[in-house]
Coordinates of C-alpha atoms and ligand atoms in Angstrom, one line a residue:
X1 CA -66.0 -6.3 -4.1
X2 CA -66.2 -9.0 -1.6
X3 CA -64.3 -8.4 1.9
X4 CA -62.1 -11.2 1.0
X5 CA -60.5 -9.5 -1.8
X6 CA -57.2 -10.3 -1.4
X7 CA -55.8 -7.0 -3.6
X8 CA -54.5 -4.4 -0.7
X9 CA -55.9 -2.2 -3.4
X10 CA -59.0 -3.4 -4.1
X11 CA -61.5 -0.9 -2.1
X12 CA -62.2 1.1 -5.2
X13 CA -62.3 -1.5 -7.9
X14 CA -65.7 -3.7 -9.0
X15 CA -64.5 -6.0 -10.5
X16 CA -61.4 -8.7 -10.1
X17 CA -58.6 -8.3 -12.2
X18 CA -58.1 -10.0 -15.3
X19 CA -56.1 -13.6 -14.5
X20 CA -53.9 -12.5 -17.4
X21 CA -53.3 -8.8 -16.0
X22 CA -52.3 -10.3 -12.8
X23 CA -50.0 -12.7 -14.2
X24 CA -48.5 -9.7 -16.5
X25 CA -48.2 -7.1 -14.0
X26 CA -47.1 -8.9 -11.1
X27 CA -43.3 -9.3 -10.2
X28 CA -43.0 -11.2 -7.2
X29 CA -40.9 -14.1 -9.7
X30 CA -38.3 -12.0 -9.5
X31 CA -38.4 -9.2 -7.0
X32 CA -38.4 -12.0 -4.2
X33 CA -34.9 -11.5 -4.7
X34 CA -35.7 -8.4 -2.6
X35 CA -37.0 -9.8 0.4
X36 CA -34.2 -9.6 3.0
X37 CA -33.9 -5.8 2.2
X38 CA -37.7 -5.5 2.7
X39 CA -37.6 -6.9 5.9
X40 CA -34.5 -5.0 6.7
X41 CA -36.4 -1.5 5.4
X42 CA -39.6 -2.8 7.1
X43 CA -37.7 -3.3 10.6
X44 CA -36.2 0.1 10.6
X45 CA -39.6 1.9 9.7
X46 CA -41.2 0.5 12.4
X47 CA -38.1 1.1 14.9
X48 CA -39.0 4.7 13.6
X49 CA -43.0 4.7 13.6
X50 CA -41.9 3.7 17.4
X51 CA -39.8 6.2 18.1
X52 CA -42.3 9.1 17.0
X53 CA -44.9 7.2 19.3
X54 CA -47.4 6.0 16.1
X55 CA -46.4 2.1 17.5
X56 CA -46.8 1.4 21.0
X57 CA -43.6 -0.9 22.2
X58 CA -46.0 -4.2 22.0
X59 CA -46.6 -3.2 18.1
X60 CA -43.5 -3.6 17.4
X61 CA -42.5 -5.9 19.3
X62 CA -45.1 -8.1 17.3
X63 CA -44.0 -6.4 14.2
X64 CA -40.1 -7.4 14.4
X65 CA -41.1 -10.9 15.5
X66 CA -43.8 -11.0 12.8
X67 CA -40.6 -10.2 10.0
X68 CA -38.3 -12.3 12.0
X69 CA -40.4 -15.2 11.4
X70 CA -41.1 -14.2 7.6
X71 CA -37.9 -14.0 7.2
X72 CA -36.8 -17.4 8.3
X73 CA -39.9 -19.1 6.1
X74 CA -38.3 -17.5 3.3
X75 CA -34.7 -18.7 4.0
X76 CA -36.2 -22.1 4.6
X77 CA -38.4 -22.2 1.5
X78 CA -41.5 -22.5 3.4
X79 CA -42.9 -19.2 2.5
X80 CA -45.8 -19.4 0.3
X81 CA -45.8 -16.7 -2.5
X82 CA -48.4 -15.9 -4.1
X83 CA -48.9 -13.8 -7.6
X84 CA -52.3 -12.2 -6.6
X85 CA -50.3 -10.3 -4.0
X86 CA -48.3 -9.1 -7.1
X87 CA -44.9 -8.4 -5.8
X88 CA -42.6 -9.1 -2.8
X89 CA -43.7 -6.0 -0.6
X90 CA -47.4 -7.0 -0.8
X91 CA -46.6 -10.6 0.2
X92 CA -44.1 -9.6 3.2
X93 CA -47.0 -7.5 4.4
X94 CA -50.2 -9.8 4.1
X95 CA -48.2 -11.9 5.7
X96 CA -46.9 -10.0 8.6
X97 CA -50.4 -9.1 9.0
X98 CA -51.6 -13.1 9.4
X99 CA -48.9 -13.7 11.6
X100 CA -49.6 -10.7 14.0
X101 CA -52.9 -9.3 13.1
X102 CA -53.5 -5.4 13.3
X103 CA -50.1 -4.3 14.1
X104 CA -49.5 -5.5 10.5
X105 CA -51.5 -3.3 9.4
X106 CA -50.1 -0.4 10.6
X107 CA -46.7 -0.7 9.2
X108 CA -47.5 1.2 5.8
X109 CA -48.0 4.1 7.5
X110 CA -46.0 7.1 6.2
X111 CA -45.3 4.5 3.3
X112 CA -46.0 4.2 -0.1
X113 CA -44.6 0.8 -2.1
X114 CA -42.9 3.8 -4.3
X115 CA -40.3 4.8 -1.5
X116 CA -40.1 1.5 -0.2
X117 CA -39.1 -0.8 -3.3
X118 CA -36.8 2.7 -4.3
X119 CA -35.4 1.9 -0.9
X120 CA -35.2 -2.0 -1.3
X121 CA -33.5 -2.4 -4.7
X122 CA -30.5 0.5 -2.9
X123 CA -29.9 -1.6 0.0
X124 CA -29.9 -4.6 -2.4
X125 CA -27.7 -3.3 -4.9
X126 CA -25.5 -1.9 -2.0
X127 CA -24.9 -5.0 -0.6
X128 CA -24.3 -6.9 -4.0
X129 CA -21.6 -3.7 -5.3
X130 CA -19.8 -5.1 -2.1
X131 CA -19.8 -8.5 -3.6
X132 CA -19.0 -7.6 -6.7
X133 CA -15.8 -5.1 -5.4
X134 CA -14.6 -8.4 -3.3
X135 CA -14.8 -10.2 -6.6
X136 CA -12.6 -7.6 -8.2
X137 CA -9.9 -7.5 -5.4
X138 CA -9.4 -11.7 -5.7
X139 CA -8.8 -11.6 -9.0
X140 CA -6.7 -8.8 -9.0
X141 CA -4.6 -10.6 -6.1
X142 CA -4.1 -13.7 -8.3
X143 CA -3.2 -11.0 -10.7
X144 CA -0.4 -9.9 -8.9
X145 CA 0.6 -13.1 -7.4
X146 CA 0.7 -14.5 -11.6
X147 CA 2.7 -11.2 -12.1
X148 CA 5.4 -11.7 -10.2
X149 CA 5.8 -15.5 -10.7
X150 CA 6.0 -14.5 -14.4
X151 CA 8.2 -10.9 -14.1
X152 CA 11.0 -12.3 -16.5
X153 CA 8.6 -14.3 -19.1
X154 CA 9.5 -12.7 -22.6
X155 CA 5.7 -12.2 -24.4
X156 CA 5.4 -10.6 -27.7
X157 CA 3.8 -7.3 -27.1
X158 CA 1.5 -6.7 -30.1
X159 CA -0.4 -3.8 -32.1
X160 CA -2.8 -4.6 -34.5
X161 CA -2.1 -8.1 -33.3
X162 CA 1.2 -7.5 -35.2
X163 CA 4.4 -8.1 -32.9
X164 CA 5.5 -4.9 -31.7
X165 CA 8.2 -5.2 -29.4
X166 CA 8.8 -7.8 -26.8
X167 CA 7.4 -7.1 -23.0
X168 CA 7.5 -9.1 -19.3
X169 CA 4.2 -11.3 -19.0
X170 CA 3.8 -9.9 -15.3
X171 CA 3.6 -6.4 -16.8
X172 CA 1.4 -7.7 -19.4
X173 CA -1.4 -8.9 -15.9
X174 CA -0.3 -5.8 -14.8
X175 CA -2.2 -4.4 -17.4
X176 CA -5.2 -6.4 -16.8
X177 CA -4.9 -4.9 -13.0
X178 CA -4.9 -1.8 -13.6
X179 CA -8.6 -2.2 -15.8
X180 CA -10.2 -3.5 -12.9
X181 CA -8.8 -1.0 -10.6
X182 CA -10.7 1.6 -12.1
X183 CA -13.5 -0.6 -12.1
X184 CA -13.5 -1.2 -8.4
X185 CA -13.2 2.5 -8.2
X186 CA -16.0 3.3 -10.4
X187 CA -18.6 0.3 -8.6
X188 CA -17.4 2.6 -5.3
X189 CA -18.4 6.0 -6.7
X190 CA -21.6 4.6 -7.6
X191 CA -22.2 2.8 -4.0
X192 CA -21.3 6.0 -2.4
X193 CA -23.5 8.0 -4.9
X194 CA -26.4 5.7 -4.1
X195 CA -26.7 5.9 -0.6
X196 CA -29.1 8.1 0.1
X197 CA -32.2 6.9 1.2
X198 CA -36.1 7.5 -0.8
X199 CA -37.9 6.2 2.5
X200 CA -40.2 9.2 3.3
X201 CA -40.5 10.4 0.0
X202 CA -44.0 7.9 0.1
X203 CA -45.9 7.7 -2.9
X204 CA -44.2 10.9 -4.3
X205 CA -44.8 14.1 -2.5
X206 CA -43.4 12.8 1.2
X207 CA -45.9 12.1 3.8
X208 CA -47.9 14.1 6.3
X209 CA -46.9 12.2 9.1
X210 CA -43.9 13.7 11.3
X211 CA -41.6 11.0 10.1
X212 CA -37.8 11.7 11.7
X213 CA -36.0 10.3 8.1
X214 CA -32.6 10.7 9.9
X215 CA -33.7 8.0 12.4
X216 CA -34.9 5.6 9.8
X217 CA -31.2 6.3 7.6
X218 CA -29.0 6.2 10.1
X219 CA -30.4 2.2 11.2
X220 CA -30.4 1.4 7.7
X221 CA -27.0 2.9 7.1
X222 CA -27.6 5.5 4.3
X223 CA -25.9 8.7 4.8
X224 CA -29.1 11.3 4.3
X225 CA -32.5 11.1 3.4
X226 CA -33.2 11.7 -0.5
X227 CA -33.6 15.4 -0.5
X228 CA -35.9 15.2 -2.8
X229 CA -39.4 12.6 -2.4
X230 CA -40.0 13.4 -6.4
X231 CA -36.8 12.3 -7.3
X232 CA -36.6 9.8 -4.8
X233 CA -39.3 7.4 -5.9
X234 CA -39.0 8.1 -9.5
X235 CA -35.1 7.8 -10.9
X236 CA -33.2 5.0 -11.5
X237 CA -30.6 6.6 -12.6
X238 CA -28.2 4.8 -9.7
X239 CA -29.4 1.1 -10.9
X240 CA -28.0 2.2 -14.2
X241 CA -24.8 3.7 -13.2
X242 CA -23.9 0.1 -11.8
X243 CA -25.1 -1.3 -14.9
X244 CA -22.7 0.7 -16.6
X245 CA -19.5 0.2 -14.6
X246 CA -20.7 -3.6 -14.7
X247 CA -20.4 -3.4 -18.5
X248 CA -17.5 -2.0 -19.1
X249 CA -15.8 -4.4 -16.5
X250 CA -17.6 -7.6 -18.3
X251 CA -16.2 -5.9 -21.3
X252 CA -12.0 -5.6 -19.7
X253 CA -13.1 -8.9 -18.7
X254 CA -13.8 -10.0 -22.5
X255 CA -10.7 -8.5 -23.6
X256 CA -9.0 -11.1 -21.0
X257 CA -10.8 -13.6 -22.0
X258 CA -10.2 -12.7 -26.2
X259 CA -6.4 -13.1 -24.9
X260 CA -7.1 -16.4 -22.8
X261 CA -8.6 -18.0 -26.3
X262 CA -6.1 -16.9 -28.7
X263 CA -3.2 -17.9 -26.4
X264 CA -4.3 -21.5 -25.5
X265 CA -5.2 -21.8 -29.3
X266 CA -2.1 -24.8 -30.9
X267 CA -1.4 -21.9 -33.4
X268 CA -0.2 -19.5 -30.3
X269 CA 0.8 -21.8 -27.5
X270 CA 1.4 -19.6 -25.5
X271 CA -0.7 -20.6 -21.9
X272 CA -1.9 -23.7 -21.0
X273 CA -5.7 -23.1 -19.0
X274 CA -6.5 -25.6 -16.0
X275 CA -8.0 -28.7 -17.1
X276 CA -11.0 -28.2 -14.5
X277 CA -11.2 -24.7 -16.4
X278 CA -11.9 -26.4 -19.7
X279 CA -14.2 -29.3 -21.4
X280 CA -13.3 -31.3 -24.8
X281 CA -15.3 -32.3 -27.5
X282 CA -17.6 -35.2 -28.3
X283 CA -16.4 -35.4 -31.6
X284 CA -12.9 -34.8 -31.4
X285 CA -10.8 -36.5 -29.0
X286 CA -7.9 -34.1 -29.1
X287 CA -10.0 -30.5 -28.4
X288 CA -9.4 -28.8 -25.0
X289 CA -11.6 -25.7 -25.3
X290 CA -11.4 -22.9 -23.2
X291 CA -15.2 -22.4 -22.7
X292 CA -15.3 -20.3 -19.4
X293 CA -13.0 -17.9 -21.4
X294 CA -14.9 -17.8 -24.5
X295 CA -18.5 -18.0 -22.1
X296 CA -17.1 -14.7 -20.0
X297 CA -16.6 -13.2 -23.5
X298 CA -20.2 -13.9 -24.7
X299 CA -21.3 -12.6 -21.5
X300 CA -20.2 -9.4 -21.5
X301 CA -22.6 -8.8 -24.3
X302 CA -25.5 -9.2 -21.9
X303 CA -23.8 -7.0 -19.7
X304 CA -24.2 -4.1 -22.5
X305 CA -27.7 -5.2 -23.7
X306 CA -28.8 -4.6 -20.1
X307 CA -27.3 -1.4 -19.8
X308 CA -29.1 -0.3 -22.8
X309 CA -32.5 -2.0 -21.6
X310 CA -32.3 0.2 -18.3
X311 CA -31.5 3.4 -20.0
X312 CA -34.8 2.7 -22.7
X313 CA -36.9 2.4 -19.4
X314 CA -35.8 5.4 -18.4
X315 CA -36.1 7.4 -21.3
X316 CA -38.8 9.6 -21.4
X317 CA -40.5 8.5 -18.2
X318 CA -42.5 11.4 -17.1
X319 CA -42.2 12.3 -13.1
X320 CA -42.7 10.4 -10.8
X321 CA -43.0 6.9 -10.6
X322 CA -44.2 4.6 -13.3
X323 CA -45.2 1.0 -13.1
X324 CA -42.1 1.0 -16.0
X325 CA -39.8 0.8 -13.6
X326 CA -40.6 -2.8 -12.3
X327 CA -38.9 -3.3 -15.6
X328 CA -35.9 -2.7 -13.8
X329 CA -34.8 -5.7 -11.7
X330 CA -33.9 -8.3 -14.0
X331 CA -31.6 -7.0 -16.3
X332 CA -30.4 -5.8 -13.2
X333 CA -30.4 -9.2 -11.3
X334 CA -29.0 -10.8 -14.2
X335 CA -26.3 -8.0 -14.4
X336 CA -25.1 -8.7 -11.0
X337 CA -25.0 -12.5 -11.7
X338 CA -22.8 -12.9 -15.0
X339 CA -20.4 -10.0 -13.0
X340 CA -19.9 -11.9 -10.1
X341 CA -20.0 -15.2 -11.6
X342 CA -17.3 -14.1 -14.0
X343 CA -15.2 -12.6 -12.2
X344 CA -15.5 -15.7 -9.9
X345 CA -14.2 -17.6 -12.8
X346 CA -11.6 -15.6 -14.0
X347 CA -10.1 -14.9 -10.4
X348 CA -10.0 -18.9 -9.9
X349 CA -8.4 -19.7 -13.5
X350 CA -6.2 -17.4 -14.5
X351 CA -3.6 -17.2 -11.3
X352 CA -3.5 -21.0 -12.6
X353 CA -3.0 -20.6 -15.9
X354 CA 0.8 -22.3 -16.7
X355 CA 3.2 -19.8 -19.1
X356 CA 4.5 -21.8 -22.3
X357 CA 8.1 -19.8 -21.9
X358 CA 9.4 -21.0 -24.8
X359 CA 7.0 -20.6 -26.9
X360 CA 6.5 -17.4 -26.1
X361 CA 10.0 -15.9 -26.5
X362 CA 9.9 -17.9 -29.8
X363 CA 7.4 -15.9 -30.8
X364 CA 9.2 -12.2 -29.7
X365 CA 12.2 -13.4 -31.7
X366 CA 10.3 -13.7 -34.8
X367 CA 8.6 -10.3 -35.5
X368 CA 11.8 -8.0 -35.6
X369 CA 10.5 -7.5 -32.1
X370 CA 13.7 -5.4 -31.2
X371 CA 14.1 -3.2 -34.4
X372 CA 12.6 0.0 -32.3
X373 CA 15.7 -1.3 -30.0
X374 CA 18.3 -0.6 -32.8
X375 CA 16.7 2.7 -33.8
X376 CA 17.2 3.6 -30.0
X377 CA 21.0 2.3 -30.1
X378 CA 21.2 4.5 -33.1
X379 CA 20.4 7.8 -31.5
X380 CA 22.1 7.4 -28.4
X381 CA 24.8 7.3 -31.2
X382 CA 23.8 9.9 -32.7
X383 CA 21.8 9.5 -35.5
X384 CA 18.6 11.6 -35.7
X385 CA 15.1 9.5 -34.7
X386 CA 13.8 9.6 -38.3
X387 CA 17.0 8.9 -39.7
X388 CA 17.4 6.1 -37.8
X389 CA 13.9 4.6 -38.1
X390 CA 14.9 4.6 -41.8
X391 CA 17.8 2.8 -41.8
X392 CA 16.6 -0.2 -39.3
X393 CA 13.8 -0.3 -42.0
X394 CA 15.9 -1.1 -44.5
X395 CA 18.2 -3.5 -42.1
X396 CA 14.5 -5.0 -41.4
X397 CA 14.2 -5.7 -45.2
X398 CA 17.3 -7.0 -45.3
X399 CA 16.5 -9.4 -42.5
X400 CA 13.2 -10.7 -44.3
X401 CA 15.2 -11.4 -47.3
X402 CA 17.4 -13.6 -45.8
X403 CA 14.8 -15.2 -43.8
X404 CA 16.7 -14.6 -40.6
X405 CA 16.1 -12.0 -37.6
X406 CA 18.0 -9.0 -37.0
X407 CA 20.1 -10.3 -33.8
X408 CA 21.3 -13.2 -36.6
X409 CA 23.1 -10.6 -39.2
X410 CA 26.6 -10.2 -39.1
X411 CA 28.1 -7.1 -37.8
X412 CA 29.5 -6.6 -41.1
X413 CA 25.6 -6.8 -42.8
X414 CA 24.1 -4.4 -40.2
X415 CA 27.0 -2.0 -40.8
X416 CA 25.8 -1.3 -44.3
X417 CA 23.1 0.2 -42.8
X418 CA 24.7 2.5 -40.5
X419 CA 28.7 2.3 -39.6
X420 CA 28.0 3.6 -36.2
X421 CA 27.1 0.0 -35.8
X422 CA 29.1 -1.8 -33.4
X423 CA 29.6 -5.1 -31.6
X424 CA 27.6 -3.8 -28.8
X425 CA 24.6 -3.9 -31.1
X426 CA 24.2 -7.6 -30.0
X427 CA 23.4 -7.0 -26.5
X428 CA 20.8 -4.4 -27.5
X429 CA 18.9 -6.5 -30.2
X430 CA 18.3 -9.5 -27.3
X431 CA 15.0 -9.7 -26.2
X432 CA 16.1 -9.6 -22.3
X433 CA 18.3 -6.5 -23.7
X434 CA 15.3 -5.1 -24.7
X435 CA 12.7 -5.5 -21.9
X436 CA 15.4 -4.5 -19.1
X437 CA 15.8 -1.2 -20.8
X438 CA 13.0 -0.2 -20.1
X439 CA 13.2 0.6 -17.0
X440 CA 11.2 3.7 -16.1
X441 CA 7.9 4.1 -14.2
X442 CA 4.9 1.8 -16.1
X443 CA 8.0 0.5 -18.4
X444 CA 8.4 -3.6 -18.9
X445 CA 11.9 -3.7 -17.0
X446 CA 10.9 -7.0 -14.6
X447 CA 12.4 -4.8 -12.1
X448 CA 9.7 -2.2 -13.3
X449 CA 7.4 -5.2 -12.8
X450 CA 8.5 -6.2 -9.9
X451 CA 8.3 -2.8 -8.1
X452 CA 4.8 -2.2 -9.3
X453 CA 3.9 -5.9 -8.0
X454 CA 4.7 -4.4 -4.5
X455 CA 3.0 -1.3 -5.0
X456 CA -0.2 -2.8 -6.0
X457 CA -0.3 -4.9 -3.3
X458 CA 0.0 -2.2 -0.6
X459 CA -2.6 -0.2 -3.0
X460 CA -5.3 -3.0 -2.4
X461 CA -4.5 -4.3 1.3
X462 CA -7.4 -2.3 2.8
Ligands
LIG1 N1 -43.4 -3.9 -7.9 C1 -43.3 -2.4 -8.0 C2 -42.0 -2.1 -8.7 O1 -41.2 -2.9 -8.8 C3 -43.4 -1.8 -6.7 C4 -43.9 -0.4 -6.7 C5 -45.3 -0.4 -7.2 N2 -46.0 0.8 -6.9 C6 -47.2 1.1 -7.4 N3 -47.8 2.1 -7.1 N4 -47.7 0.2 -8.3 O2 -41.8 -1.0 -9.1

């Protein structure tokens, strides 16, 4: 090969590669993305290689300068990538190494591109989890904010989209809270799980030089070196343990958004949705469609089909590293961007979203919402719980018949059903009667509401 082969690999090779293998195998499209934690990863090595005396203080003096100057052509758009240098640490380096000469050179030592983009895409990820956690906590403010304003709105609770029984819409966001606060918790486990750091490991067996590891990860702010350099270069396994928590919080996020749709449909009525939240139709002058809800929805199936894609690339790999795992970075990339991005969304429109009272009580007093309420009234008169399920059945029946609800029968009509019936009844089969009953830890009671409002706040202060 010529000398000015521009492959960093190229001594053993005799002739170029293929223009369509270079193109196929190269990722610096997308693993630029990784630049700032390769600079960061390639600063700290170098702080090291000094420290055990393989730089002199001039090296890497040159060498910081070298990525300081990389690193603001890159920020400006001025740095020129190229493809034939395959993939972000290959272009970081030739270029360090135009900039300063042989110092350059020298940073690969005790390296391999195996430990170091292991290394890169933790920091990255690290980093991003933080944004993605920050997303989390806004919306779950708004959450709580949207909670309290609406403690004492009367919402049909539903199962099997059937009305149920009637509930506080604050509880109901409550609800919503409490799914993203296990999914802040799970993106921390996996932060925490994932910082160890792979940069020693080199290509897979660690490296004969005397590197001090514990130097390198306490600058770059992992808690230990990888135990194990095998392991370290090889699994992914941390990549897709975001990817999991990611998709099941884009898939609490399309439940929210299944709820957003339904509710702001004419046939509900239930929420109104910002104007700046929604778009109309070109067609049809009256639509207001609630596309961010209905786009978060769709997204979350991406979410899932990149969780799957990382666990087929893993599947099966052999030990240690295989060029496979380049596969890795854009379903995680685009993983971290529909999270964020949703969640960016939904913490901006939903705190906004206006409650159609009304409406909604409307729609509790029309489904017998209250008929577990009489059953309830029954025992504490003492009837027997089956006994009295039975008889508001029938009283239900009754009700349906004579197309009105239960809290509109006569005292006289629900007495055939039961003659422990009495005119307290009325009270009970209200749908304020009903919610501030329920006043027990987790129940629907606004003053249940209102304390866990309080509590969650103080929960996510940090
Ligand atoms: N671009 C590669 C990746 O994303 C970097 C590591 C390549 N190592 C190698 N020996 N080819 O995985």
């Amino acid at each position: 090969m010529s000398k000015d082969d521009s492959r960093m690999w190229g001594g053993r090779f005799n002739e170029p590669t293929d223009e369509f293998v270079q193109a196929f195998t190269a990722s610096v499209a997308f693993d630029r993305r990784l630049a700032h934690a390769d600079i960061e990863g390639s600063r700290a090595h170098a702080m090291m290689l000094k420290h055990i005396g393989v730089l002199s203080s001039d090296e890497l003096t040159a060498i910081k300068y070298g990525l300081q100057q990389i690193r603001e052509e890159i920020d400006e758009g001025r740095f020129e990538w190229s493809v034939a240098l395959e993939d972000v640490h290959m272009n970081i380096e030739a270029r360090l190494t135009e900039l300063i000469g042989d110092a350059g050179k020298k940073l690969h030592t005790g390296r391999s591109r195996n430990d170091q983009v292991a290394t890169d895409i933790r920091l990255y990820l690290r980093d991003q989890i933080g944004l993605c956690r920050e997303g989390i906590r806004a919306f779950q403010h708004g959450l709580l904010d949207l909670a309290e304003r609406e403690a004492h709105s009367i919402l049909p609770g539903f199962t099997h989209l059937q009305v149920a029984q009637p509930v506080s819409f604050g509880h109901h966001m409550l609800a919503w809270f409490e799914m993203l606060e296990r999914d802040h918790g799970r993106l921390g486990d996996c932060a925490t799980r994932m910082n160890q750091m792979p940069l020693g490991s080199a290509a897979l067996a660690g490296t004969s030089y005397d590197l001090d590891r514990e130097f390198t990860a306490d600058i770059l702010g992992f808690d230990i070196p990888c135990r194990n350099s095998i392991d370290a270069v090889s699994d992914r396994d941390f990549a897709i343990e975001f990817c999991a928590a990611a998709a099941i919080c884009m898939m609490h996020l399309s439940r929210m958004a299944e709820e957003l749709v339904l509710w702001s449909s004419a046939q509900f009525d239930f929420i109104r949705l910002p104007d700046r939240y929604c778009t109309g139709s070109s067609i049809m002058p009256q639509k207001k469609n609630p596309d961010v809800a209905e786009l978060v929805r769709g997204k979350a199936g991406r979410a899932s089909g990149h969780l799957m894609s990382m666990l087929m690339l893993m599947k099966g790999q052999p030990l240690s590293y295989n060029k496979d795992n380049q596969e890795d970075k854009e379903p995680l990339f685009d993983t971290l961007d529909t999270l964020i991005g949703s969640l960016r969304a939904f913490a901006d429109m939903v705190p906004a979203l206006e409650v159609n009272q009304e409406k909604m009580y409307q729609a509790a007093q029309q489904g017998y919402a209250t008929a577990t309420d009489l059953a309830d009234y029954l025992v504490k008169k003492g009837a027997a719980f089956r006994d009295a399920h039975e008889a508001v059945g029938q009283a239900v029946a009754f009700a349906i018949d004579k197309g009105k609800d239960l809290g509109d029968c006569t005292l006289e009509e629900l007495q055939q059903f039961d003659t422990r019936i009495e005119q307290d009844v009325f009270e009970v089969l209200t749908l304020e009667g009903s919610i501030n009953a329920r006043n027990i830890t987790g129940g629907t009671a606004p003053e249940q509401v209102l304390f866990q409002v309080n509590a969650g706040r103080e929960m996510i202060k940090d």
